[in-house]
Tab-separated table of C-alpha atoms and ligand atoms in Angstrom:
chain	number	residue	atom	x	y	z
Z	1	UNK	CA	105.671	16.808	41.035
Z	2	UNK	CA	105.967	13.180	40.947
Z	3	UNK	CA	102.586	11.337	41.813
Z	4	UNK	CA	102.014	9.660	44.955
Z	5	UNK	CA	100.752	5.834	44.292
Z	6	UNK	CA	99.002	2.857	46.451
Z	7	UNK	CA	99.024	-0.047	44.312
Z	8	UNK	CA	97.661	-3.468	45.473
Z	9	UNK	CA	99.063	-6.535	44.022
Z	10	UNK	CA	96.328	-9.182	44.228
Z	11	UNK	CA	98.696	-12.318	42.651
Z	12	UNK	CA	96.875	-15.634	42.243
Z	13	UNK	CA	93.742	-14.313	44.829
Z	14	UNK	CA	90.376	-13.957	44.239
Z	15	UNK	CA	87.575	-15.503	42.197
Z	16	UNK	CA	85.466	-13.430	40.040
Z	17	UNK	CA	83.349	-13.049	42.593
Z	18	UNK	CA	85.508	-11.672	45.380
Z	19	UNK	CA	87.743	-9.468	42.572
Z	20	UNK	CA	84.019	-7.529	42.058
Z	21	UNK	CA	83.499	-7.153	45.980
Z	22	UNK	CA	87.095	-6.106	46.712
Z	23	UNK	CA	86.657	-3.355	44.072
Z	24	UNK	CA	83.178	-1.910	45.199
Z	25	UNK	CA	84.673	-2.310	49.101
Z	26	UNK	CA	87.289	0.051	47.737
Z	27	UNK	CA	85.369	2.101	45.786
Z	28	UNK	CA	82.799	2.679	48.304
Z	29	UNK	CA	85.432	3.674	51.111
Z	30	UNK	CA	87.438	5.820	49.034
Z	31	UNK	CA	85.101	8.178	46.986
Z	32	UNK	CA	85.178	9.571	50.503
Z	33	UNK	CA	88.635	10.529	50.216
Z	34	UNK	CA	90.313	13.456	48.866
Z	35	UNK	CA	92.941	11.851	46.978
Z	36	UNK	CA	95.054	14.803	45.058
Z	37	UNK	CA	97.927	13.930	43.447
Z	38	UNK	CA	97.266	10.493	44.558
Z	39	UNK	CA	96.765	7.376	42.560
Z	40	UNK	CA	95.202	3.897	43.752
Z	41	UNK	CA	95.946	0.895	41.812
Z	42	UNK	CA	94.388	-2.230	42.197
Z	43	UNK	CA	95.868	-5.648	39.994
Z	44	UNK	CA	94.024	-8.426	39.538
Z	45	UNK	CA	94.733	-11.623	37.827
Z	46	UNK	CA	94.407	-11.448	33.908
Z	47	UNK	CA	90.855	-13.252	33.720
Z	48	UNK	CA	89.032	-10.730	36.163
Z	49	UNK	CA	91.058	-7.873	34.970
Z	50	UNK	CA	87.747	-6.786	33.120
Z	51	UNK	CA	85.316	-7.609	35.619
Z	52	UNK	CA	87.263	-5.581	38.271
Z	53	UNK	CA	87.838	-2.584	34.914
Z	54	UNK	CA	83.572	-2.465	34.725
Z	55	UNK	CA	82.904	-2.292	38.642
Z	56	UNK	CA	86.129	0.576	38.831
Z	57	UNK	CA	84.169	2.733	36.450
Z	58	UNK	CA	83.471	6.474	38.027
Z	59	UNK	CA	86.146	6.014	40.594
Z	60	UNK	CA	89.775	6.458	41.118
Z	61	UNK	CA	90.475	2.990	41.447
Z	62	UNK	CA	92.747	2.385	38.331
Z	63	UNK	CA	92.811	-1.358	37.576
Z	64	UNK	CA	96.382	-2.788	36.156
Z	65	UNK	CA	97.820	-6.024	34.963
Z	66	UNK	CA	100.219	-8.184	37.024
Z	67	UNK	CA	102.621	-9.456	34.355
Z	68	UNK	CA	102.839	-9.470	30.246
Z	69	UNK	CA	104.569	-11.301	27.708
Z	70	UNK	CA	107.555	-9.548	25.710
Z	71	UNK	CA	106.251	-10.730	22.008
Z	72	UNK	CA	103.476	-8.745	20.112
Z	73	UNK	CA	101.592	-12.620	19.433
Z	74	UNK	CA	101.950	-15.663	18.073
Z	75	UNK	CA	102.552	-19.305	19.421
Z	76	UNK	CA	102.762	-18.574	23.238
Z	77	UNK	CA	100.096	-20.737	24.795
Z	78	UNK	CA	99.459	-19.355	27.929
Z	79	UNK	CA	100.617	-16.030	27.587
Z	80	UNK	CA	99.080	-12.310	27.198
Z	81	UNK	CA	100.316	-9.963	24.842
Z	82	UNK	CA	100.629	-5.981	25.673
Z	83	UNK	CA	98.155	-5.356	22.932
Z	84	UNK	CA	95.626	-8.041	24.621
Z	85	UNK	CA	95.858	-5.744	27.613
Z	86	UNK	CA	95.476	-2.807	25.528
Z	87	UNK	CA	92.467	-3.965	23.884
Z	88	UNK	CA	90.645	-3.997	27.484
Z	89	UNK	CA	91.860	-0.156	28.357
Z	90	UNK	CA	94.573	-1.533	30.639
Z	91	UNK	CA	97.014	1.181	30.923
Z	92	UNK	CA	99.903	-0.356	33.473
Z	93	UNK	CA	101.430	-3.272	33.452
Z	94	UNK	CA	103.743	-4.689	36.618
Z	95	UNK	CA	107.027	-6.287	35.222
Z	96	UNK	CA	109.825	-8.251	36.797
Z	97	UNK	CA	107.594	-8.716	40.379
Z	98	UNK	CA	110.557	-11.575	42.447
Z	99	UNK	CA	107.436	-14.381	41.989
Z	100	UNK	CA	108.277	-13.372	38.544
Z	101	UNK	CA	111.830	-13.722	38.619
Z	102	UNK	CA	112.617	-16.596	41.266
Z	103	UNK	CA	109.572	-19.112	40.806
Z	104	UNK	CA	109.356	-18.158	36.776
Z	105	UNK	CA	112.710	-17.780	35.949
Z	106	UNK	CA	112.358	-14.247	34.542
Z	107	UNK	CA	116.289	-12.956	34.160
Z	108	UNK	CA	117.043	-9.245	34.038
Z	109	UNK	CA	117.626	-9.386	30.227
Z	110	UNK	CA	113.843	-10.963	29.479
Z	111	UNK	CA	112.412	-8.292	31.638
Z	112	UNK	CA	114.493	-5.541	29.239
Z	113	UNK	CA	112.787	-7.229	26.452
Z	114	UNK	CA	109.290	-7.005	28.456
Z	115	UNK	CA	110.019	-3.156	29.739
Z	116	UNK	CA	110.917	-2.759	25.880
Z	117	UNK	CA	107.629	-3.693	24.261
Z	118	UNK	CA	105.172	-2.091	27.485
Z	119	UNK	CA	106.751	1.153	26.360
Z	120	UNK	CA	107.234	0.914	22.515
Z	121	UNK	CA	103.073	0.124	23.098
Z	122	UNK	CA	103.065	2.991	25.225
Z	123	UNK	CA	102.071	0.808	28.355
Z	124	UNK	CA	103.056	2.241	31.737
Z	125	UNK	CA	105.098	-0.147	33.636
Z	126	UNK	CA	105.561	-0.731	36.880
Z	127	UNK	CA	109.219	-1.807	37.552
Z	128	UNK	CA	109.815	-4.389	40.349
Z	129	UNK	CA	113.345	-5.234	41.822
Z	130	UNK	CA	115.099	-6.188	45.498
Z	131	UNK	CA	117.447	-8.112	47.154
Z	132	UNK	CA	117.408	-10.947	48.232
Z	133	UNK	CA	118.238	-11.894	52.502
Z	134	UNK	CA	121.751	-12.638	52.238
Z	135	UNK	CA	122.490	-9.656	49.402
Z	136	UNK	CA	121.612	-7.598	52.853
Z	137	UNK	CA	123.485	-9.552	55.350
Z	138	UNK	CA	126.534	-9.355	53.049
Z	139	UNK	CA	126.133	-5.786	52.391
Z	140	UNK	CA	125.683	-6.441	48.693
Z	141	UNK	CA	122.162	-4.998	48.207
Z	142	UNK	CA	122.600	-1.588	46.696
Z	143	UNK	CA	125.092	-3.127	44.162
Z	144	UNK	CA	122.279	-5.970	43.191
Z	145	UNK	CA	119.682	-3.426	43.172
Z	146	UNK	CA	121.485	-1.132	41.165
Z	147	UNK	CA	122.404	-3.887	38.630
Z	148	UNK	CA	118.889	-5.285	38.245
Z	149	UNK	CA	118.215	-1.247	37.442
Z	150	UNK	CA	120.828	-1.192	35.197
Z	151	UNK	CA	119.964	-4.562	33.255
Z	152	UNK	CA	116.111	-3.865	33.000
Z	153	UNK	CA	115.745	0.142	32.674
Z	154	UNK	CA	119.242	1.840	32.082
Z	155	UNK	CA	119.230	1.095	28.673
Z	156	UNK	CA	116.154	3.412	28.453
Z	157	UNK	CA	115.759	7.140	26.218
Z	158	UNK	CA	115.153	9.690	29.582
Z	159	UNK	CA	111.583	10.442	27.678
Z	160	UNK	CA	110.638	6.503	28.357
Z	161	UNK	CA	110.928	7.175	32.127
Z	162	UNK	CA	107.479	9.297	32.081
Z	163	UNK	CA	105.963	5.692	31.384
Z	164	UNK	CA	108.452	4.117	34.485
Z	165	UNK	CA	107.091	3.497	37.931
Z	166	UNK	CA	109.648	1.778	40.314
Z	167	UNK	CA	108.994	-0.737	43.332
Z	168	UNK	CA	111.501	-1.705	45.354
Z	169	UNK	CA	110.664	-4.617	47.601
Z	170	UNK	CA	113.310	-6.516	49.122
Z	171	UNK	CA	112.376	-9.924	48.880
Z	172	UNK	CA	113.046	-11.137	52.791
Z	173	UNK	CA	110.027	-8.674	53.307
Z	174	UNK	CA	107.528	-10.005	50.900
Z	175	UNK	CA	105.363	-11.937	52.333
Z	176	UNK	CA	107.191	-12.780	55.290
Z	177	UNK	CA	105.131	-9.751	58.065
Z	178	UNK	CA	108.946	-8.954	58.077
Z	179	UNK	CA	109.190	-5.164	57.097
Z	180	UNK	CA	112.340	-3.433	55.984
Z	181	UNK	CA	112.151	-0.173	58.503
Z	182	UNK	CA	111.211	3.287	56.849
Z	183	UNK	CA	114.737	4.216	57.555
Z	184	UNK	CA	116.266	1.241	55.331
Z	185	UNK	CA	113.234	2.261	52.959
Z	186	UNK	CA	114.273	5.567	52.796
Z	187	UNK	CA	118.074	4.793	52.582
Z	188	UNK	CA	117.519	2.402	49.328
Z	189	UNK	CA	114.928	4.955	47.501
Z	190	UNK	CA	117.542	7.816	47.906
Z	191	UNK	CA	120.460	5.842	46.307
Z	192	UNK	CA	118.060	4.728	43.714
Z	193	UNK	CA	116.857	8.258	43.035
Z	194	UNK	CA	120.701	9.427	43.060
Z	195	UNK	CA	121.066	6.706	40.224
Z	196	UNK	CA	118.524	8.585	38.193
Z	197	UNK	CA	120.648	11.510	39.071
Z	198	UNK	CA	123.474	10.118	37.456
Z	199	UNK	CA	122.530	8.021	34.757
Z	200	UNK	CA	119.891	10.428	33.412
Z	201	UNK	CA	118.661	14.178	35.166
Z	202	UNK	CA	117.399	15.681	37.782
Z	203	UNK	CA	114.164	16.183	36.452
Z	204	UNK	CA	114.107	11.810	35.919
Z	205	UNK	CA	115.643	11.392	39.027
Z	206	UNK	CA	112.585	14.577	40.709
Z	207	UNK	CA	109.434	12.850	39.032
Z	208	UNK	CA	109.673	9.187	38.645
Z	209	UNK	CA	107.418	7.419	41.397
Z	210	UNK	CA	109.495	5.201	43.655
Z	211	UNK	CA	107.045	2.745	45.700
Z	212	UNK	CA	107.886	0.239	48.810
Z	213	UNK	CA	106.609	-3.274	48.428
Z	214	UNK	CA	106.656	-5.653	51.410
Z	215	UNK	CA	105.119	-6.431	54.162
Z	216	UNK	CA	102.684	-3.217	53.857
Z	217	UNK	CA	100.247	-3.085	56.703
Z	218	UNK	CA	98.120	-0.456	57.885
Z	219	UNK	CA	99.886	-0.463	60.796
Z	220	UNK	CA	103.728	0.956	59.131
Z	221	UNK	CA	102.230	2.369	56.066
Z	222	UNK	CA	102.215	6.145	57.437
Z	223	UNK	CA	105.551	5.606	58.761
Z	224	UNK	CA	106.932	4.608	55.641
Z	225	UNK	CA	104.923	6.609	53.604
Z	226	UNK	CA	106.500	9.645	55.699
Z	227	UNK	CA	110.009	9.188	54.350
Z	228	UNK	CA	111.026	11.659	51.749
Z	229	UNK	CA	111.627	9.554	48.922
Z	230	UNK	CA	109.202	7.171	49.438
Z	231	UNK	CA	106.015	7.604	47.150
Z	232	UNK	CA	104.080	5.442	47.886
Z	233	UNK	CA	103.698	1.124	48.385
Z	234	UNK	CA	103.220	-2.192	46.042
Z	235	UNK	CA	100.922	-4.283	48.788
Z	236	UNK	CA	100.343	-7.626	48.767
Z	237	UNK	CA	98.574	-9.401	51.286
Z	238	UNK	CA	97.078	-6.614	52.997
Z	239	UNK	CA	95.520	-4.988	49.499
Z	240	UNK	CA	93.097	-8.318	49.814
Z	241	UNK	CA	91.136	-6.578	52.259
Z	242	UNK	CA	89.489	-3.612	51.551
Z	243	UNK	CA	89.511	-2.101	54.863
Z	244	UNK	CA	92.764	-2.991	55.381
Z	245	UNK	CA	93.783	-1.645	51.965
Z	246	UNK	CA	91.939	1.793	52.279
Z	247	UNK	CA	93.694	2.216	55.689
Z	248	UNK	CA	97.046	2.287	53.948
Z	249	UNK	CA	96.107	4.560	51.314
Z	250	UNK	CA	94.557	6.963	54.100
Z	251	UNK	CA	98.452	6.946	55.394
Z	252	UNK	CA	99.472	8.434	52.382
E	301	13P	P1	103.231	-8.445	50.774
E	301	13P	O1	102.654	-7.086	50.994
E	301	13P	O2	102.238	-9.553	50.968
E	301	13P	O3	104.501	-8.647	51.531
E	301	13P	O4	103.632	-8.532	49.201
E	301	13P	C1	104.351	-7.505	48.648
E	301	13P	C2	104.375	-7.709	47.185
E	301	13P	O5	104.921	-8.667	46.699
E	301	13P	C3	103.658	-6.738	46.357
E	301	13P	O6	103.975	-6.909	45.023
């Protein structure tokens, strides 16, 4: 059975500060909950990833990195290594977010190189990829979704896929209160899952985790949630509050 997953992507929010509240909101709220089979993810940027690790301890909050870089070390000023991450007890790492690709510049075949070293240091990764507004309109997305699969992932053994976690998020809906409905959500996780299908298995295609990023709110999480091949979100802006956060992990 493939594990249900609320995962909020915090990007460049939150002082050290506000990283600790939002965690002990969340905590607080949730140890209420009975979350089986259910995982909550919270990623905050890489200098209050351990702040937000110590205030997460004795709850299911499970804290996760946004981004890594592909090399092991050496001179890459700025950047964080997957055994930097490791070295803290971070466990999951979000790779190839469309920030990452479109304002970085991070092309399909650097995120294979990322994907490569997350699971060769037996990170868990959390795969991000979606069109963009006029891949829709021209009725091109599920051939640039499926390449941007293809390019970062299909190159994969089927064993590294019990470290894969997909997020589709069409990138007219991020950030933009635009939502793509659970019926386009649903339509685009079930081709994806059929991909599995063919490239790899059924039991691939049965357990890997596909999540919805974009545009999240509590008010069409439960909806979306509800579709069959939908396991769950990637939330941005509304994973910044913690009521409005535990609200869409109560829809799943
Ligand atoms: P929003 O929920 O703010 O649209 O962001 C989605 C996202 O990018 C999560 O990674």
């Amino acid at each position: 059975m493939r594990s249900k997953i609320v995962a909020g992507n915090w990007k460049m929010n939150n002082d050290c500060k506000q990283t600790k509240s939002l965690v002990k909101g969340i905590k607080k709220t949730i140890k209420k909950l009975s979350l089986e089979n259910t995982r909550v993810l919270v990623a905050p940027t890489f200098v209050n990833l351990s702040a937000a690790a110590k205030r997460a301890i004795k709850s299911k909050i499970e804290v996760v990195a946004q981004n890594m870089h592909q090399a092991s070390n050496g001179a890459f000023t700025g950047e964080i290594s997957a055994d930097m991450l490791k070295s803290i007890d971070i466990k999951t790492v979000i790779i190839g977010h469309s920030e990452r690709r479109s304002i970085f510049g991070e092309t399909d075949e650097l995120l294979a190189k990322k994907v490569n070293t997350a699971i060769e240091k037996e990170l868990e990764v959390i795969f991000c990829f979606g069109e963009q507004l006029e891949d829709r309109k021209s009725d091109n997305h599920f051939n640039v979704v499926k390449n941007q699969l293809e390019k970062g992932l299909f190159h994969l053994e089927s064993i590294a896929w019990n470290h894969i976690v997909l997020a589709y998020e069409p990138v007219w809906a991020i950030g933009t209160g635009e939502t793509a409905s659970p019926e386009q959500a649903q339509e685009m996780h079930a081709f994806i899952r059929n991909l599995l299908e063919e490239k790899y298995n059924t039991s691939v295609a049965d357990t890997t985790s596909i999540l919805y990023g974009g545009s999240v709110k509590p008010s069409n999480a439960k909806e979306i949630f509800s579709k069959e091949d939908v396991d769950g979100g990637l939330i941005g802006g509304a994973s910044l509050k913690a009521e409005d956060f535990v609200e869409i992990i109560k829809a799943i």
